[in-house]
Short mmCIF file of C-alpha atoms in Angstrom, two decimals:
data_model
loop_
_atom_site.label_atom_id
_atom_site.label_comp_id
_atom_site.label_asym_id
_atom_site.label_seq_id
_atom_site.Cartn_x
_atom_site.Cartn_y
_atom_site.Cartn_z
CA UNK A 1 12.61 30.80 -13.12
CA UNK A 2 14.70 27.56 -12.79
CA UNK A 3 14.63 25.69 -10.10
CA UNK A 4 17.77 23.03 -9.65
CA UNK A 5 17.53 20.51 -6.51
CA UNK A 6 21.09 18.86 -5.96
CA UNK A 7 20.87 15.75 -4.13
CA UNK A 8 23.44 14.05 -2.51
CA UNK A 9 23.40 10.20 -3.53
CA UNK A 10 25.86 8.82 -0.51
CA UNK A 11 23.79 10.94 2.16
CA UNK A 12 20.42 9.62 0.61
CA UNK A 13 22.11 6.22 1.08
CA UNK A 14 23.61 7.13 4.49
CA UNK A 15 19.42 7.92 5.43
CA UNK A 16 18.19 5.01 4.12
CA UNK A 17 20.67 2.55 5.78
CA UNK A 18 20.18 4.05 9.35
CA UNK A 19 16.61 4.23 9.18
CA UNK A 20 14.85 1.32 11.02
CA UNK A 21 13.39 -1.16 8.55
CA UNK A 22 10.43 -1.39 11.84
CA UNK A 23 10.15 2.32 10.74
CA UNK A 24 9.28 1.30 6.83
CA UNK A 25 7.29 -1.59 7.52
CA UNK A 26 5.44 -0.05 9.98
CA UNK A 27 4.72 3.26 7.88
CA UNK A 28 3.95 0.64 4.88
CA UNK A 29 1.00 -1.15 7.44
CA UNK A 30 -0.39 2.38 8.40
CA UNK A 31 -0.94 3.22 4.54
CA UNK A 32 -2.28 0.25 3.95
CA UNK A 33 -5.12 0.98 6.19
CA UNK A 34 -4.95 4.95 6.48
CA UNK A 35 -5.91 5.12 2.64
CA UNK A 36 -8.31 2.50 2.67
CA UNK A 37 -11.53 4.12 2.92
CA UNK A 38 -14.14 2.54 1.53
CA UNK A 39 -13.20 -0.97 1.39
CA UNK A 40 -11.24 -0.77 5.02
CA UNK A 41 -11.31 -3.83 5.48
CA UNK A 42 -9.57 -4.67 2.17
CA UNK A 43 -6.68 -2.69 4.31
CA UNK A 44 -7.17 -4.16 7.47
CA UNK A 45 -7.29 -7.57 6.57
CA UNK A 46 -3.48 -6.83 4.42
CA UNK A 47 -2.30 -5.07 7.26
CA UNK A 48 -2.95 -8.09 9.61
CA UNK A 49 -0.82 -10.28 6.63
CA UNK A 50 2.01 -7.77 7.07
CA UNK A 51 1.69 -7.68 10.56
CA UNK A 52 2.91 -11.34 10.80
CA UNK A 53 5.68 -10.86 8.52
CA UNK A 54 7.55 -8.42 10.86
CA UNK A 55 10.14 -10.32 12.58
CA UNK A 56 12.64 -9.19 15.51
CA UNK A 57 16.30 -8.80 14.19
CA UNK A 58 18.98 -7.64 16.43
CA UNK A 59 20.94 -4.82 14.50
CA UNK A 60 24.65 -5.25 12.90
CA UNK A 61 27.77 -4.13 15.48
CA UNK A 62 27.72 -0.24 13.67
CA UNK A 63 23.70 -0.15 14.99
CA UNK A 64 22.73 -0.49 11.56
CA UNK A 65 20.17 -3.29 9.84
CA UNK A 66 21.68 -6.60 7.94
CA UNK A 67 20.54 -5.97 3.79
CA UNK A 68 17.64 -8.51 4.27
CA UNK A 69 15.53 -6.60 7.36
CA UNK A 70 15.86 -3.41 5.28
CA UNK A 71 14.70 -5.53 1.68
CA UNK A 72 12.04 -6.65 3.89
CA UNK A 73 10.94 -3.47 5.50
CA UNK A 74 11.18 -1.95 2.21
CA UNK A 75 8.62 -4.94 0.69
CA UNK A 76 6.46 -4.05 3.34
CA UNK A 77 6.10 -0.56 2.83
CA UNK A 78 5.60 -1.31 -0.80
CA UNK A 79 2.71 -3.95 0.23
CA UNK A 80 1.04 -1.63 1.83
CA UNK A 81 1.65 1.50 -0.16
CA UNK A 82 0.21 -0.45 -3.01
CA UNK A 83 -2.96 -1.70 -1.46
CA UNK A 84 -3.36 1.33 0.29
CA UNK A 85 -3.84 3.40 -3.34
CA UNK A 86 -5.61 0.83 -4.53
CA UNK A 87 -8.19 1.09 -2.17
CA UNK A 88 -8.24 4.99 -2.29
CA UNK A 89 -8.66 4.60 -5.88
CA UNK A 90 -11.52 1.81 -5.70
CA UNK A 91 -13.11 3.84 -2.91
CA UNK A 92 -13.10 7.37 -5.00
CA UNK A 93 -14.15 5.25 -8.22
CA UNK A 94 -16.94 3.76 -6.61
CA UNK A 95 -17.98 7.05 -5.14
CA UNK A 96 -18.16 8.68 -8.57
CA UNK A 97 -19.77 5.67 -10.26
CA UNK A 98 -22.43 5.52 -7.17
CA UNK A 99 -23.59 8.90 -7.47
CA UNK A 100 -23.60 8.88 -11.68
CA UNK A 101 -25.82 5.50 -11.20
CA UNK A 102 -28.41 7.22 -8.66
CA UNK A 103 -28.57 10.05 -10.87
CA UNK A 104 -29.24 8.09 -14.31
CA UNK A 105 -31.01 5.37 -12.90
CA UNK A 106 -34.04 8.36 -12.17
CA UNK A 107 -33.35 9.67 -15.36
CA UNK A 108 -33.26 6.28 -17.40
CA UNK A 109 -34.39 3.04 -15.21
CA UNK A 110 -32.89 0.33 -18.22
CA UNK A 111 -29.65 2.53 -17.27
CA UNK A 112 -29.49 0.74 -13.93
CA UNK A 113 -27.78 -2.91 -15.05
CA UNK A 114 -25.07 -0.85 -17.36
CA UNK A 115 -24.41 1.22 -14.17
CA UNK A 116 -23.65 -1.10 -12.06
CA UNK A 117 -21.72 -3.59 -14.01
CA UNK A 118 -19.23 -0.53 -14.19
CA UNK A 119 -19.63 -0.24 -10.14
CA UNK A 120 -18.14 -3.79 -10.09
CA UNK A 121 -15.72 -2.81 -12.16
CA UNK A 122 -14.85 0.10 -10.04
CA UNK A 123 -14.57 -1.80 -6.93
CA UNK A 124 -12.51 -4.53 -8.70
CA UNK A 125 -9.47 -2.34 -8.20
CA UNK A 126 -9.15 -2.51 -4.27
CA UNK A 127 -9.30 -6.21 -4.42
CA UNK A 128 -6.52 -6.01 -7.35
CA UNK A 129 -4.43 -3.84 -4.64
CA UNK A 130 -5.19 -6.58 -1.96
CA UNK A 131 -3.75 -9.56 -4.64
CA UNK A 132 -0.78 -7.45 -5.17
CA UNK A 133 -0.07 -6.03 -1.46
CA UNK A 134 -0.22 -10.37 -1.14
CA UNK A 135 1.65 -10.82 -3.56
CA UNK A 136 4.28 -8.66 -2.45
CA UNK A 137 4.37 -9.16 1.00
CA UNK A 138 5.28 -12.85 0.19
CA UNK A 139 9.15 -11.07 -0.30
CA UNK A 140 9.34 -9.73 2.82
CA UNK A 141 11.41 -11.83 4.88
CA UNK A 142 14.00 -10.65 8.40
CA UNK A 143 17.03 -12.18 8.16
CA UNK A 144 20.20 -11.56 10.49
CA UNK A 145 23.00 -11.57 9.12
CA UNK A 146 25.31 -9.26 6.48
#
């Protein structure tokens, strides 16, 4: 069986333009520290960054937003998307590499140091997400204005 999904291009664009960029940015600060669950604080400590970057921006004469608020919601939903998976993946990594080190560490003790050099490694990625979510959140900037 085939399945074919048509989209419509100028109603996905219609969507996007009316939607609030407070909507995306907000969404983008609630990933950020919805997924974070091991390192929250990774997340809350990004979401406080994004946080200040939300500015108020009175909307155009048609009641939608100027190009700039919606580039800068969209930055912050992608700021906090990204350090948001991070974290889940540092979290689930370090999780898996915890439980493999208690378990070969009372197998093998000399196991112990090789175990947990990978551990760093493993919880290396959340503060990756936390220098990109940074990183990106340095675009996000509301502006009035066409």
């Amino acid at each position: 069986m085939v399945f074919v999904w048509f989209v419509d291009v100028s109603y996905l664009f219609f969507l996007f333009k009316n939607i609030s960029p407070y909507f995306w940015s907000s969404l983008g600060i609630a990933l950020c520290v919805g997924l974070s669950i091991a390192v929250a604080i990774y997340g809350v400590i990004v979401a406080i960054i994004l946080q200040t970057k939300v500015e108020a921006v009175k909307p155009l004469p048609d009641g939608s937003y100027s190009l700039g608020a919606a580039n800068a919601g969209y930055a912050i939903l992608g700021a906090g998307s990204v350090t948001g998976w991070a974290n889940l993946a540092c979290g689930l990594s370090v999780g898996v590499v915890g439980s493999s080190a208690a378990l070969s560490d009372a197998a093998n003790a000399t196991l112990f140091v090789k175990i947990l050099v990978v551990e760093i490694f493993a919880s290396a990625l959340g503060l990756f997400g936390v220098i990109i979510g940074i990183i990106m959140a340095g675009n996000a900037n509301f502006v009035e204005g066409a």
